[in-house]
XYZ file of N, CA and C in Angstrom:
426
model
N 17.630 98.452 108.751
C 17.180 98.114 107.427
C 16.302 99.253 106.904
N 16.339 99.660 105.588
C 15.905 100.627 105.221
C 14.096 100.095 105.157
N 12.931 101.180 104.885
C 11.778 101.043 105.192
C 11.437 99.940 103.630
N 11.819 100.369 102.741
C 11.693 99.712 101.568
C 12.279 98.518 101.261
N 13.245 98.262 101.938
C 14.406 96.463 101.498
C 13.129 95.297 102.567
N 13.297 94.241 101.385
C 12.444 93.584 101.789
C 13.495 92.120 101.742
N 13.298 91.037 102.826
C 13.886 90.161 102.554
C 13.294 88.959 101.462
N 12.182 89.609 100.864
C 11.438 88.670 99.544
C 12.196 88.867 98.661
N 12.085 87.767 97.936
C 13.249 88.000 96.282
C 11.957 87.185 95.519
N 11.848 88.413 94.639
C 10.876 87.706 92.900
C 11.349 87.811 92.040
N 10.979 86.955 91.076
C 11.457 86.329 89.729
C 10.789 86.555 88.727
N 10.838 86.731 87.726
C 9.583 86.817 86.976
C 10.278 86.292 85.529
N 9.634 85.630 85.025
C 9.819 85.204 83.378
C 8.209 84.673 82.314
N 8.270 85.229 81.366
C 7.358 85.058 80.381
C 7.686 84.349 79.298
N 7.279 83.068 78.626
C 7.574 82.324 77.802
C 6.177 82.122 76.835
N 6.718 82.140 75.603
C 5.606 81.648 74.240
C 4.970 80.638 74.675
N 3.557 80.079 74.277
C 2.870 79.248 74.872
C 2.939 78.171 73.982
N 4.303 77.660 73.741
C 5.003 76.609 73.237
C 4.925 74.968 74.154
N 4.698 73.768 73.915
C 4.931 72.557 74.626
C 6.719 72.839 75.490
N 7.582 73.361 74.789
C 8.951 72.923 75.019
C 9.018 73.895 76.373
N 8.236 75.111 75.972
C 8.640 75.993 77.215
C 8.294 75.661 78.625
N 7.800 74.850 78.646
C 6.884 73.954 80.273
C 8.683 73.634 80.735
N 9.127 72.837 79.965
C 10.698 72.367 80.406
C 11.533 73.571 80.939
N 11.101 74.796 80.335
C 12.050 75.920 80.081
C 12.161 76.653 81.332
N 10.692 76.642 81.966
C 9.751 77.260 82.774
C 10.442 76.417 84.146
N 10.735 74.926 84.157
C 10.890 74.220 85.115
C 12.243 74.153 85.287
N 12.861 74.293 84.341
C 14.586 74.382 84.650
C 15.105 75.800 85.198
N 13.887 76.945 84.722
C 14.579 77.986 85.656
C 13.877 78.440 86.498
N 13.322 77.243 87.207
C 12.823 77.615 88.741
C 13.445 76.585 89.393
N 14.000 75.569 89.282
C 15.133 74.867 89.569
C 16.761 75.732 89.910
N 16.513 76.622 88.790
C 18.005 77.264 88.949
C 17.575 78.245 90.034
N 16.760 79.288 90.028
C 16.191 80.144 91.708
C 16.287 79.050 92.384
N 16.077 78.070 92.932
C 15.735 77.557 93.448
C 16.765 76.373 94.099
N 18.364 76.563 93.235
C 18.913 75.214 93.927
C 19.099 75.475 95.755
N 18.988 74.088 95.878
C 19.500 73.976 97.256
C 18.495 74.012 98.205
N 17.183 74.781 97.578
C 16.480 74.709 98.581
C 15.735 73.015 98.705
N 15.126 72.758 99.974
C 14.450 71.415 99.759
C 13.043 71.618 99.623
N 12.661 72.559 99.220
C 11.206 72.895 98.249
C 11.414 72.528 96.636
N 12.700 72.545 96.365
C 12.964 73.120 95.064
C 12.170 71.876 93.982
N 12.212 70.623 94.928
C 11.837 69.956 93.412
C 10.228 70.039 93.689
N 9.568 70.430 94.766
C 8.174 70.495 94.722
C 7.431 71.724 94.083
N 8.293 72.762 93.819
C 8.064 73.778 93.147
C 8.091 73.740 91.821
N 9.269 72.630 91.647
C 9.391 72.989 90.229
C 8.388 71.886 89.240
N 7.551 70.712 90.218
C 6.859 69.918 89.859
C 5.527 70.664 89.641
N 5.100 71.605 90.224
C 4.182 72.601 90.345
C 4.247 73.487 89.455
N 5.313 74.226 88.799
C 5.288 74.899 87.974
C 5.244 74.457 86.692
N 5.727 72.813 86.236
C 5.108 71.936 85.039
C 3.827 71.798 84.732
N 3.667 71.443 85.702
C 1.633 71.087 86.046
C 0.908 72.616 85.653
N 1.406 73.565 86.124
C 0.226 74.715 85.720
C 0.735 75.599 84.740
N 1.943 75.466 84.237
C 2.409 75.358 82.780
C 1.528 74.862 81.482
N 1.930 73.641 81.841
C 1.109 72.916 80.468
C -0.311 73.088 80.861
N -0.541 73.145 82.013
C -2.341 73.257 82.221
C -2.498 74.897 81.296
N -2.057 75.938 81.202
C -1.912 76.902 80.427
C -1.781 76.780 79.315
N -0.605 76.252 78.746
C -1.017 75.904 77.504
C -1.783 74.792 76.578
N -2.710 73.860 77.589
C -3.476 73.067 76.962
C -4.962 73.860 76.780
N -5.286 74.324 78.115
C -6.364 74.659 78.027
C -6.768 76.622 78.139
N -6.055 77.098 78.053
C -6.499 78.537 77.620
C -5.542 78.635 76.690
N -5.881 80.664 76.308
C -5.518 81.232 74.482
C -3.883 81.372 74.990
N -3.250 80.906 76.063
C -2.095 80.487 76.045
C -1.178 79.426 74.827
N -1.757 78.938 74.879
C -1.433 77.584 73.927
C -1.908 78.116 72.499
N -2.216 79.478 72.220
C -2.574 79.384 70.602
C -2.180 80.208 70.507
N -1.796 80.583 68.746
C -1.277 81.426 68.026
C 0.266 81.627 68.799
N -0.401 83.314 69.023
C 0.370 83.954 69.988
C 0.469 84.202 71.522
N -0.021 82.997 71.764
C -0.313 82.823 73.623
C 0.907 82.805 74.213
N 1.154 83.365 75.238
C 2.070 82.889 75.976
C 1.709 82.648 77.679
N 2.647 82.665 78.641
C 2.250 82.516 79.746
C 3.589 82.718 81.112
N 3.040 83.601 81.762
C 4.120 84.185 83.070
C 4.046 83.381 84.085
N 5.295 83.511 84.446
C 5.901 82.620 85.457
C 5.950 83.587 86.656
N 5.729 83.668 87.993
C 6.470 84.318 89.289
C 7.127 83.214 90.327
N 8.136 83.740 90.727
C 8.721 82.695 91.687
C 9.132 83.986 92.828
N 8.461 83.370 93.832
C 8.443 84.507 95.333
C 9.174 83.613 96.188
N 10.535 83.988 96.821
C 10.541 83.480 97.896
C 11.203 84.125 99.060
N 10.782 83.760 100.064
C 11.241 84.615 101.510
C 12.110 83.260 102.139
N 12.364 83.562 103.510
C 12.199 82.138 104.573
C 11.227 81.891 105.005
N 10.235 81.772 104.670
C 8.757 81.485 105.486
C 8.424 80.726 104.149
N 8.170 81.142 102.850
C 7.464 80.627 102.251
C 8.106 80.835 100.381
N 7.741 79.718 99.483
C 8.104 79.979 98.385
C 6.849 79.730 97.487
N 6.393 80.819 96.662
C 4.923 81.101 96.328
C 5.188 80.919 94.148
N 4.503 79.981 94.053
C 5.043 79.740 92.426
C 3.491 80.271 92.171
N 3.757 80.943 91.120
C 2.465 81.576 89.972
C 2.600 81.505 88.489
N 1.931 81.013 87.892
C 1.504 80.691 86.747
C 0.367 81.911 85.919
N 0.446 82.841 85.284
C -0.834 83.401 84.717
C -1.084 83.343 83.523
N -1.872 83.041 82.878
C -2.302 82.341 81.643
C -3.348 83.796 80.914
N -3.372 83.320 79.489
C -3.851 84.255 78.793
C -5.142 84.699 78.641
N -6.118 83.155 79.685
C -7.397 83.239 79.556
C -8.033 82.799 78.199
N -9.164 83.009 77.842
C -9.952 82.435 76.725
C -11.052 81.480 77.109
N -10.692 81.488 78.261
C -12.263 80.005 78.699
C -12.925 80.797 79.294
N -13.972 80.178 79.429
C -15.544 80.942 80.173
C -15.149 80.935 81.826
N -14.504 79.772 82.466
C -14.194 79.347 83.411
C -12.672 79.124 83.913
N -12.612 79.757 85.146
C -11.461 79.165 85.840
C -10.920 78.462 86.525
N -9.657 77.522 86.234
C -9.358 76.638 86.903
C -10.470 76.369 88.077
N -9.820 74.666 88.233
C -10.462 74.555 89.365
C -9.871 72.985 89.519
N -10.063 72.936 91.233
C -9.869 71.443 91.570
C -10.913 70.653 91.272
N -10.399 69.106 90.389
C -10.920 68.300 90.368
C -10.934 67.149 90.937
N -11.473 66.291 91.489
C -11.006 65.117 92.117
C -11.344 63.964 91.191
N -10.466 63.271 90.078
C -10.401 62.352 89.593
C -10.456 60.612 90.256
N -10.935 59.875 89.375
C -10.285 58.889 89.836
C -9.249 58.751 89.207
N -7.729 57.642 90.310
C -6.841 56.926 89.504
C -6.670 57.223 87.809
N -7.771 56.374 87.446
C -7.543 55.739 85.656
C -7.730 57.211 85.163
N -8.241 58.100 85.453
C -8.546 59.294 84.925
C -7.137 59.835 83.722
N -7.287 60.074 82.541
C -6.517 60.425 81.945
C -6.126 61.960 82.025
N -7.193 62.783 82.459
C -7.217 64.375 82.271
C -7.906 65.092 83.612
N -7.964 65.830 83.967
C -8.282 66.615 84.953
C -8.023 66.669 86.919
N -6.748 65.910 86.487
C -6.117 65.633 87.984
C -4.669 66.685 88.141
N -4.340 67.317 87.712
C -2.996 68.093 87.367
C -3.535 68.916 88.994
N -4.462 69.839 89.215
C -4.433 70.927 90.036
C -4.847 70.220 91.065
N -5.676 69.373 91.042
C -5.869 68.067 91.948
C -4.445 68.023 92.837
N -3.476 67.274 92.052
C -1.952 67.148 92.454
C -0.946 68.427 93.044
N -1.422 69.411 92.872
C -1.100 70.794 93.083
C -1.507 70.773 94.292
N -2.946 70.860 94.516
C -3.619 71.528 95.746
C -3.039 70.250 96.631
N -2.688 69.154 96.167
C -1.863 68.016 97.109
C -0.698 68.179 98.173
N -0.001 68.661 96.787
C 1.755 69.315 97.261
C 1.687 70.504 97.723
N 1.034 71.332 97.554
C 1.146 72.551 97.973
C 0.415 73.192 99.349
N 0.756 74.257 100.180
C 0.303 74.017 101.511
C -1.068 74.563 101.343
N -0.871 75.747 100.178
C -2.432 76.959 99.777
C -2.049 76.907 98.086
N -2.891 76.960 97.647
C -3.524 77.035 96.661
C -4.246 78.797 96.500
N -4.387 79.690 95.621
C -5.094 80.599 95.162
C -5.174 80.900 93.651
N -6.447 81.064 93.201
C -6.647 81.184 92.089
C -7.559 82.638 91.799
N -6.982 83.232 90.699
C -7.417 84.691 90.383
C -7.947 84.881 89.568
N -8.503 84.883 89.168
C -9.632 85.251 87.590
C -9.411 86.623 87.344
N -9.108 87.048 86.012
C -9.518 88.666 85.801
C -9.903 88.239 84.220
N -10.062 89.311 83.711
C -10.400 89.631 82.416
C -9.428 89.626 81.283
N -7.946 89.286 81.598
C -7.209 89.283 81.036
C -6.235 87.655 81.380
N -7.018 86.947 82.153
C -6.714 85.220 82.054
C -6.763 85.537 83.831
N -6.379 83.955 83.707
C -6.147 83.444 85.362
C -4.799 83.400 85.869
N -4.675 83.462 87.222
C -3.474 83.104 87.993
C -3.733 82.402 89.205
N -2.489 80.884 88.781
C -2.699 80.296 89.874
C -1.561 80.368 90.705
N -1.641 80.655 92.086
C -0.566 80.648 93.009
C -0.635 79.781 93.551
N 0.355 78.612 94.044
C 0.797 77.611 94.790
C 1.674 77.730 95.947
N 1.390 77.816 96.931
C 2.659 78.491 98.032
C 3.116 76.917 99.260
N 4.746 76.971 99.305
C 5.133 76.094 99.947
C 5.591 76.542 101.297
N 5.347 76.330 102.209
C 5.553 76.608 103.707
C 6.699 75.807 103.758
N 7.940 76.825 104.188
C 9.250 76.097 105.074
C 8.665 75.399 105.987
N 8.479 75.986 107.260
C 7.748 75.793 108.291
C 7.245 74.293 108.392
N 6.481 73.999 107.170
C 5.978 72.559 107.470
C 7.391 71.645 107.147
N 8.307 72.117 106.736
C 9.899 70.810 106.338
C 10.723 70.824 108.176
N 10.192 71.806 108.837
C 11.239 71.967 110.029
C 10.285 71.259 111.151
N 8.822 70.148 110.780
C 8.238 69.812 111.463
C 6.886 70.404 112.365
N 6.481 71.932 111.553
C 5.476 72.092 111.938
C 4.701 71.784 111.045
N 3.506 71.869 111.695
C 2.159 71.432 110.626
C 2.214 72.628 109.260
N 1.487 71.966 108.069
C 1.136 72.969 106.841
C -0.216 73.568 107.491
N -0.438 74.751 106.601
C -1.636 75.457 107.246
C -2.220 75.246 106.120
């Protein structure tokens, strides 16, 4: 194998920070993604920090938009979300109760997902969600 071929394959797509594009965002990480048995936990993950982008940062206005990455190897399939920023603060887990109408989305993330990472820069946040094969073939998630 040459020093440079990597058996990772990334994806990348950028969509207007439109309501409709959350759907848009989730149907084509579904399509990377048929067959695998991550696929619908990924693509439940990539709704959730979708619209969390465009509700709450300059994603969702004007001219916001928001990038998609979809990483996957055999070890692991790593969904990222990066948003346009505009808040003072970045994401973060909340632990709601039940009745809670709002602030359980990354809550539900850091649930399904084996790691969680979140990036702050100056130009918005990125959240990465990564799914371990490994834990579907009966080993533990890390």
């Amino acid at each position: 194998m040459h020093e440079y071929t990597s058996k990772a394959r990334v994806w990348g797509l950028s969509c207007p920070g439109f309501p409709e594009e959350v759907s848009r965002a989730r149907r084509w990480t579904r399509d990377i993604l048929r067959g695998s048995p991550l696929a619908e936990d990924a693509e439940l993950i990539v709704s959730e920090l979708s619209a969390n982008a465009i509700l709450h940062t300059a994603s969702g206005r004007g001219y916001g938009s928001f990038h998609l990455a979809v990483a996957v190897s055999a070890q692991v399939v790593a969904v990222s979300i990066t948003d346009d920023g505009g808040t003072a603060t970045a994401p973060k887990v909340e632990h709601q109760d039940q009745d809670a109408e709002h602030g359980r989305g990354l809550g539900m993330v850091s649930a399904i997902a084996h790691r969680v990472v979140i990036h702050d820069s100056d130009q918005g946040h990125t959240v990465t969600a990564e799914l371990y094969a490994d834990a579907l073939r009966g080993g533990q998630p890390c």
